[in-house]
C-alpha cells in the first residue's frame, strides 16, 4: 500500500525519480501548516498545507493545491524534485521540451509548406472576389 492517495504506479515513479536524483526520505524535512483560501471549514481546521525542506540543498517547497493532505504531500515531493533537478541540470526536461517546441514554431517554413499556405490564401481571395457586388454603370 502506498503512503500517498495516488496509484501505485505514480508512487513507484516518484520513488524511482527520487533514487535517480539521489534524494532520500531521510533528507526531507516535512511540516504541515494550515492552508488558506478556498475550502471552507476543512481548510481552516485541518493542516493540509505541506512544507518540505531538502536539508542537503536547502530547497524549500510549499504546496496547498488540494484540500487533501496526502495528495499535497505527493505534489510537494514532485515540486521538490523538479527544483532539485533544475539545480542539478540547469533546467528541467519539461522546460527543455517547451524550448524545443518554441524553436520548431519559429523555424522557417519549408518551400512546399509556404507554397501550400500561399495557394490557400489566393484561393480564399478568389472566393471573396466572386462575392463582391457588381458595379452598375
XYZ file of N, CA, C and O in Angstrom:
548
model
N 0.844 -1.195 0.000
C 0.000 0.000 0.000
C 0.877 1.241 0.000
O 1.831 1.349 0.741
N 0.545 2.185 -0.852
C 1.300 3.422 -0.976
C 0.959 4.367 0.174
O -0.131 4.333 0.740
N 1.913 5.250 0.512
C 1.663 6.221 1.575
C 0.911 7.443 1.052
O 0.470 8.263 1.833
N 0.790 7.576 -0.260
C 0.092 8.700 -0.873
C -1.202 8.202 -1.518
O -1.263 7.082 -2.003
N -2.244 9.058 -1.577
C -3.508 8.630 -2.187
C -3.472 8.728 -3.713
O -4.335 9.332 -4.331
N -2.449 8.146 -4.316
C -2.334 8.087 -5.765
C -2.123 6.635 -6.143
O -1.906 5.779 -5.281
N -2.173 6.359 -7.438
C -1.999 4.983 -7.884
C -0.599 4.491 -7.524
O 0.344 5.266 -7.357
N -0.488 3.184 -7.396
C 0.790 2.564 -7.037
C 1.851 2.875 -8.088
O 3.028 3.077 -7.764
N 1.427 2.952 -9.341
C 2.352 3.256 -10.438
C 2.967 4.651 -10.267
O 4.177 4.834 -10.417
N 2.133 5.646 -9.908
C 2.638 7.009 -9.711
C 3.572 7.072 -8.506
O 4.589 7.763 -8.538
N 3.228 6.346 -7.443
C 4.083 6.324 -6.263
C 5.433 5.685 -6.590
O 6.480 6.154 -6.134
N 5.417 4.631 -7.398
C 6.665 3.972 -7.794
C 7.507 4.880 -8.686
O 8.731 4.897 -8.582
N 6.845 5.644 -9.580
C 7.573 6.590 -10.436
C 8.242 7.664 -9.594
O 9.388 8.055 -9.856
N 7.535 8.135 -8.563
C 8.101 9.143 -7.670
C 9.315 8.588 -6.940
O 10.362 9.239 -6.846
N 9.200 7.355 -6.442
C 10.311 6.723 -5.725
C 11.509 6.518 -6.653
O 12.662 6.757 -6.261
N 11.247 6.109 -7.894
C 12.329 5.904 -8.853
C 13.019 7.224 -9.182
O 14.251 7.280 -9.302
N 12.241 8.275 -9.304
C 12.815 9.588 -9.606
C 13.655 10.102 -8.441
O 14.699 10.718 -8.634
N 13.189 9.807 -7.208
C 13.939 10.217 -6.021
C 15.291 9.507 -5.968
O 16.314 10.136 -5.688
N 15.304 8.216 -6.252
C 16.565 7.482 -6.225
C 17.487 7.933 -7.367
O 18.702 7.990 -7.194
N 16.914 8.268 -8.524
C 17.723 8.725 -9.651
C 18.416 10.053 -9.330
O 19.545 10.283 -9.752
N 17.735 10.917 -8.572
C 18.317 12.200 -8.205
C 19.141 12.122 -6.927
O 19.777 13.095 -6.531
N 19.095 10.975 -6.256
C 19.867 10.802 -5.023
C 19.233 11.459 -3.819
O 19.924 11.883 -2.893
N 17.919 11.544 -3.814
C 17.184 12.146 -2.701
C 16.547 11.028 -1.893
O 15.848 10.174 -2.437
N 16.785 11.024 -0.587
C 16.157 10.017 0.266
C 15.140 10.691 1.186
O 15.207 11.901 1.432
N 14.221 9.898 1.708
C 13.187 10.432 2.609
C 13.816 11.009 3.871
O 13.282 11.933 4.467
N 14.964 10.479 4.284
C 15.629 10.968 5.491
C 16.154 12.397 5.306
O 16.298 13.138 6.285
N 16.433 12.778 4.062
C 16.939 14.122 3.771
C 15.845 15.171 3.755
O 16.130 16.366 3.755
N 14.590 14.732 3.723
C 13.464 15.657 3.585
C 12.845 15.928 4.945
O 12.472 15.004 5.670
N 12.723 17.200 5.264
C 12.045 17.614 6.489
C 10.637 18.058 6.106
O 10.464 18.957 5.285
N 9.641 17.421 6.693
C 8.250 17.668 6.313
C 7.504 18.306 7.480
O 7.595 17.847 8.614
N 6.767 19.379 7.193
C 5.934 20.004 8.217
C 4.595 20.375 7.597
O 4.490 20.561 6.386
N 3.583 20.466 8.453
C 2.218 20.745 7.997
C 1.738 22.054 8.596
O 1.943 22.340 9.766
N 1.085 22.849 7.743
C 0.606 24.168 8.131
C -0.847 24.278 7.707
O -1.277 23.596 6.775
N -1.580 25.148 8.362
C -2.961 25.362 7.928
C -2.962 26.122 6.611
O -2.223 27.080 6.432
N -3.813 25.674 5.719
C -3.924 26.325 4.412
C -4.771 27.568 4.536
O -5.366 27.841 5.569
N -4.856 28.288 3.441
C -5.721 29.453 3.382
C -6.478 29.445 2.078
O -6.198 28.647 1.186
N -7.448 30.317 1.953
C -8.178 30.431 0.696
C -9.404 29.548 0.656
O -10.051 29.291 1.666
N -9.740 29.065 -0.545
C -10.955 28.291 -0.754
C -10.874 26.943 -0.030
O -9.816 26.383 0.116
N -12.010 26.441 0.367
C -12.069 25.141 1.019
C -12.916 25.166 2.271
O -13.246 24.129 2.825
N -13.229 26.339 2.750
C -14.147 26.477 3.869
C -13.599 25.960 5.176
O -12.415 26.084 5.483
N -14.479 25.332 5.945
C -14.135 24.891 7.288
C -13.017 23.863 7.279
O -12.158 23.855 8.149
N -12.997 22.998 6.277
C -11.952 21.968 6.197
C -10.568 22.607 6.144
O -9.662 22.183 6.853
N -10.422 23.651 5.342
C -9.131 24.317 5.203
C -8.755 25.044 6.492
O -7.604 25.052 6.906
N -9.736 25.639 7.149
C -9.453 26.420 8.350
C -9.127 25.557 9.565
O -8.425 25.994 10.458
N -9.631 24.344 9.624
C -9.432 23.495 10.803
C -8.287 22.500 10.660
O -7.671 22.122 11.648
N -8.016 22.045 9.442
C -7.066 20.958 9.241
C -5.796 21.493 8.586
O -5.861 22.317 7.680
N -4.649 21.009 9.027
C -3.363 21.427 8.460
C -3.102 20.626 7.189
O -2.464 19.584 7.216
N -3.616 21.127 6.052
C -3.470 20.398 4.795
C -2.309 20.902 3.959
O -1.897 20.241 3.017
N -1.785 22.075 4.263
C -0.657 22.621 3.517
C 0.623 21.896 3.935
O 0.869 21.681 5.120
N 1.438 21.512 2.961
C 2.650 20.739 3.231
C 3.860 21.586 2.881
O 3.931 22.168 1.804
N 4.816 21.635 3.809
C 6.090 22.309 3.564
C 7.193 21.269 3.618
O 7.304 20.520 4.584
N 8.008 21.227 2.563
C 9.135 20.302 2.507
C 10.427 21.099 2.397
O 10.498 22.073 1.654
N 11.442 20.644 3.131
C 12.763 21.237 3.038
C 13.752 20.104 2.791
O 13.795 19.130 3.543
N 14.524 20.229 1.723
C 15.579 19.253 1.437
C 16.835 19.767 2.140
O 17.435 20.758 1.731
N 17.226 19.104 3.229
C 18.311 19.597 4.075
C 19.647 19.778 3.339
O 20.283 20.818 3.512
N 20.101 18.812 2.525
C 21.422 18.995 1.892
C 21.511 20.199 0.956
O 22.534 20.880 0.912
N 20.442 20.492 0.207
C 20.493 21.599 -0.746
C 19.836 22.868 -0.223
O 20.067 23.946 -0.753
N 18.970 22.739 0.784
C 18.267 23.897 1.313
C 17.063 24.310 0.486
O 16.488 25.370 0.704
N 16.651 23.472 -0.457
C 15.500 23.775 -1.302
C 14.224 23.622 -0.480
O 14.047 22.632 0.235
N 13.343 24.608 -0.579
C 12.109 24.614 0.198
C 10.910 24.707 -0.734
O 10.916 25.476 -1.692
N 9.859 23.909 -0.431
C 8.656 23.866 -1.260
C 7.442 23.900 -0.337
O 7.431 23.279 0.722
N 6.418 24.635 -0.772
C 5.166 24.708 -0.031
C 4.033 24.385 -0.990
O 3.971 24.941 -2.087
N 3.140 23.466 -0.611
C 2.070 23.043 -1.507
C 0.738 23.038 -0.772
O 0.593 22.378 0.261
N -0.240 23.746 -1.327
C -1.608 23.718 -0.789
C -2.604 23.693 -1.941
O -3.617 24.374 -1.921
N -2.303 22.889 -2.960
C -3.131 22.843 -4.162
C -4.489 22.203 -3.913
O -5.482 22.620 -4.489
N -4.530 21.146 -3.105
C -5.791 20.442 -2.877
C -6.180 20.530 -1.404
O -5.420 21.024 -0.577
N -7.350 20.021 -1.090
C -7.816 20.004 0.299
C -7.391 18.736 1.020
O -7.654 18.587 2.203
N -6.718 17.824 0.316
C -6.264 16.571 0.927
C -4.783 16.671 1.271
O -3.957 16.979 0.423
N -4.468 16.378 2.519
C -3.088 16.465 2.955
C -2.202 15.445 2.239
O -1.091 15.752 1.814
N -2.704 14.227 2.063
C -1.917 13.179 1.420
C -1.557 13.525 -0.013
O -0.427 13.307 -0.455
N -2.521 14.066 -0.747
C -2.269 14.449 -2.135
C -1.299 15.631 -2.206
O -0.422 15.676 -3.074
N -1.433 16.567 -1.261
C -0.488 17.683 -1.201
C 0.919 17.192 -0.893
O 1.894 17.752 -1.387
N 1.050 16.156 -0.087
C 2.373 15.581 0.211
C 3.014 15.049 -1.071
O 4.199 15.253 -1.319
N 2.225 14.359 -1.891
C 2.724 13.799 -3.146
C 3.139 14.918 -4.112
O 4.227 14.898 -4.687
N 2.269 15.913 -4.274
C 2.544 17.017 -5.197
C 3.762 17.811 -4.732
O 4.596 18.219 -5.549
N 3.879 18.022 -3.421
C 5.022 18.764 -2.882
C 6.327 18.034 -3.171
O 7.340 18.656 -3.512
N 6.328 16.717 -3.066
C 7.538 15.949 -3.377
C 7.906 16.082 -4.855
O 9.075 16.194 -5.195
N 6.890 16.071 -5.722
C 7.172 16.250 -7.149
C 7.779 17.624 -7.412
O 8.741 17.762 -8.174
N 7.211 18.668 -6.776
C 7.742 20.019 -6.941
C 9.167 20.123 -6.414
O 10.023 20.768 -7.028
N 9.421 19.465 -5.286
C 10.764 19.472 -4.703
C 11.767 18.819 -5.647
O 12.856 19.346 -5.876
N 11.380 17.683 -6.235
C 12.270 17.000 -7.173
C 12.512 17.853 -8.425
O 13.616 17.853 -8.968
N 11.479 18.580 -8.871
C 11.651 19.479 -10.019
C 12.700 20.541 -9.716
O 13.571 20.829 -10.534
N 12.606 21.129 -8.513
C 13.556 22.180 -8.152
C 14.969 21.626 -8.011
O 15.936 22.266 -8.436
N 15.095 20.443 -7.428
C 16.419 19.835 -7.262
C 17.006 19.495 -8.623
O 18.186 19.738 -8.883
N 16.166 18.948 -9.517
C 16.626 18.615 -10.868
C 17.032 19.881 -11.623
O 18.021 19.892 -12.358
N 16.284 20.953 -11.408
C 16.603 22.221 -12.056
C 17.961 22.729 -11.589
O 18.750 23.243 -12.377
N 18.235 22.571 -10.306
C 19.536 22.992 -9.778
C 20.667 22.140 -10.335
O 21.735 22.643 -10.646
N 20.433 20.826 -10.424
C 21.483 19.918 -10.891
C 21.758 20.074 -12.375
O 22.897 20.166 -12.803
N 20.703 20.070 -13.181
C 20.859 20.036 -14.632
C 20.785 21.404 -15.294
O 20.965 21.515 -16.496
N 20.463 22.407 -14.555
C 20.315 23.728 -15.155
C 18.857 24.034 -15.445
O 18.389 25.101 -15.196
N 18.136 23.083 -15.973
C 16.697 23.239 -16.170
C 16.051 21.867 -16.324
O 16.694 20.891 -16.683
N 14.783 21.811 -16.069
C 14.026 20.559 -16.068
C 13.772 20.101 -17.502
O 13.745 20.907 -18.439
N 13.600 18.805 -17.673
C 13.352 18.242 -19.003
C 12.093 18.844 -19.639
O 12.039 19.038 -20.852
N 11.094 19.153 -18.834
C 9.863 19.743 -19.368
C 10.143 21.122 -19.954
O 9.609 21.480 -21.010
N 10.991 21.889 -19.299
C 11.348 23.203 -19.832
C 12.128 23.043 -21.130
O 11.959 23.825 -22.063
N 12.971 22.023 -21.181
C 13.741 21.759 -22.397
C 12.803 21.443 -23.551
O 12.988 21.921 -24.673
N 11.763 20.654 -23.287
C 10.783 20.314 -24.318
C 10.024 21.562 -24.774
O 9.741 21.726 -25.962
N 9.702 22.439 -23.843
C 8.993 23.679 -24.179
C 9.858 24.574 -25.057
O 9.380 25.167 -26.032
N 11.127 24.660 -24.733
C 12.046 25.469 -25.533
C 12.160 24.905 -26.942
O 12.158 25.639 -27.930
N 12.240 23.580 -27.046
C 12.334 22.940 -28.365
C 11.061 23.179 -29.171
O 11.124 23.399 -30.382
N 9.907 23.172 -28.504
C 8.642 23.431 -29.186
C 8.620 24.841 -29.763
O 8.224 25.052 -30.914
N 9.067 25.820 -28.991
C 9.112 27.203 -29.461
C 10.085 27.330 -30.626
O 9.818 28.030 -31.609
N 11.212 26.630 -30.540
C 12.198 26.671 -31.616
C 11.609 26.133 -32.916
O 11.829 26.694 -33.988
N 10.832 25.034 -32.815
C 10.186 24.478 -34.014
C 9.169 25.450 -34.590
O 9.030 25.568 -35.801
N 8.437 26.143 -33.721
C 7.432 27.089 -34.194
C 8.071 28.275 -34.918
O 7.520 28.789 -35.890
N 9.221 28.706 -34.461
C 9.883 29.860 -35.053
C 10.687 29.514 -36.298
O 11.090 30.405 -37.038
N 10.924 28.224 -36.498
C 11.743 27.805 -37.633
C 11.085 28.197 -38.952
O 9.866 28.231 -39.084
N 11.905 28.491 -39.939
C 11.409 28.901 -41.246
C 10.655 27.746 -41.896
O 11.060 26.589 -41.805
N 9.549 28.100 -42.563
C 8.751 27.064 -43.235
C 9.512 26.500 -44.421
O 10.283 27.208 -45.078
N 9.209 25.242 -44.742
C 9.792 24.660 -45.951
C 9.126 25.311 -47.166
O 8.037 25.879 -47.066
N 9.767 25.209 -48.317
C 9.235 25.832 -49.533
C 7.860 25.266 -49.864
O 6.942 25.987 -50.244
N 7.720 23.942 -49.696
C 6.440 23.288 -50.028
C 5.324 23.791 -49.115
O 4.220 24.095 -49.572
N 5.632 23.887 -47.814
C 4.617 24.353 -46.862
C 4.237 25.804 -47.145
O 3.053 26.181 -47.065
N 5.237 26.613 -47.483
C 4.963 28.016 -47.773
C 4.093 28.153 -49.024
O 3.128 28.931 -49.049
N 4.414 27.395 -50.083
C 3.616 27.440 -51.306
C 2.184 26.983 -51.067
O 1.236 27.565 -51.597
N 2.035 25.945 -50.241
C 0.696 25.429 -49.937
C -0.124 26.484 -49.192
O -1.300 26.694 -49.485
N 0.513 27.163 -48.240
C -0.175 28.209 -47.489
C -0.575 29.357 -48.423
O -1.710 29.849 -48.356
N 0.335 29.781 -49.303
C 0.039 30.888 -50.215
C -1.050 30.520 -51.214
O -1.884 31.359 -51.577
N -1.051 29.254 -51.683
C -2.117 28.795 -52.579
C -3.476 28.871 -51.889
O -4.475 29.292 -52.485
N -3.519 28.468 -50.645
C -4.760 28.527 -49.879
C -5.248 29.949 -49.720
O -6.440 30.230 -49.841
N -4.309 30.875 -49.466
C -4.683 32.278 -49.312
C -5.208 32.860 -50.620
O -6.197 33.596 -50.635
N -4.541 32.532 -51.735
C -5.001 33.080 -53.014
C -6.364 32.500 -53.389
O -7.217 33.205 -53.931
N -6.590 31.214 -53.081
C -7.885 30.593 -53.350
C -8.981 31.283 -52.541
O -10.074 31.564 -53.055
N -8.679 31.566 -51.277
C -9.650 32.246 -50.418
C -9.934 33.653 -50.948
O -11.090 34.112 -50.943
N -8.899 34.337 -51.433
C -9.078 35.673 -52.000
C -9.960 35.647 -53.248
O -10.781 36.543 -53.460
N -9.771 34.613 -54.086
C -10.605 34.474 -55.285
C -12.065 34.244 -54.916
O -12.982 34.789 -55.547
N -12.310 33.436 -53.895
C -13.682 33.191 -53.440
C -14.325 34.494 -52.985
O -15.480 34.779 -53.299
N -13.575 35.290 -52.217
C -14.121 36.549 -51.723
C -14.366 37.527 -52.869
O -15.313 38.315 -52.834
N -13.517 37.475 -53.888
C -13.678 38.384 -55.030
C -14.967 38.087 -55.782
O -15.621 39.001 -56.314
N -15.370 36.828 -55.857
C -16.605 36.474 -56.556
C -17.841 36.922 -55.787
O -18.919 37.031 -56.371
N -17.703 37.193 -54.499
C -18.851 37.612 -53.685
C -19.085 39.115 -53.717
O -20.073 39.588 -53.177
N -18.169 39.859 -54.280
C -18.298 41.308 -54.311
C -19.508 41.726 -55.147
O -19.899 41.047 -56.088
N -20.026 42.907 -54.790
C -21.151 43.441 -55.555
C -20.650 43.922 -56.900
O -19.553 44.468 -57.043
N -21.478 43.716 -57.901
C -21.134 44.146 -59.250
C -21.529 45.609 -59.391
O -22.657 46.011 -59.079
N -20.617 46.439 -59.886
C -20.892 47.867 -60.065
C -21.727 48.072 -61.315
O -21.408 47.613 -62.393
N -22.839 48.800 -61.185
C -23.694 49.105 -62.328
C -23.352 50.503 -62.850
O -23.373 51.472 -62.094
N -23.054 50.610 -64.146
C -22.724 51.916 -64.735
C -23.874 52.453 -65.524
O -24.737 51.980 -66.043
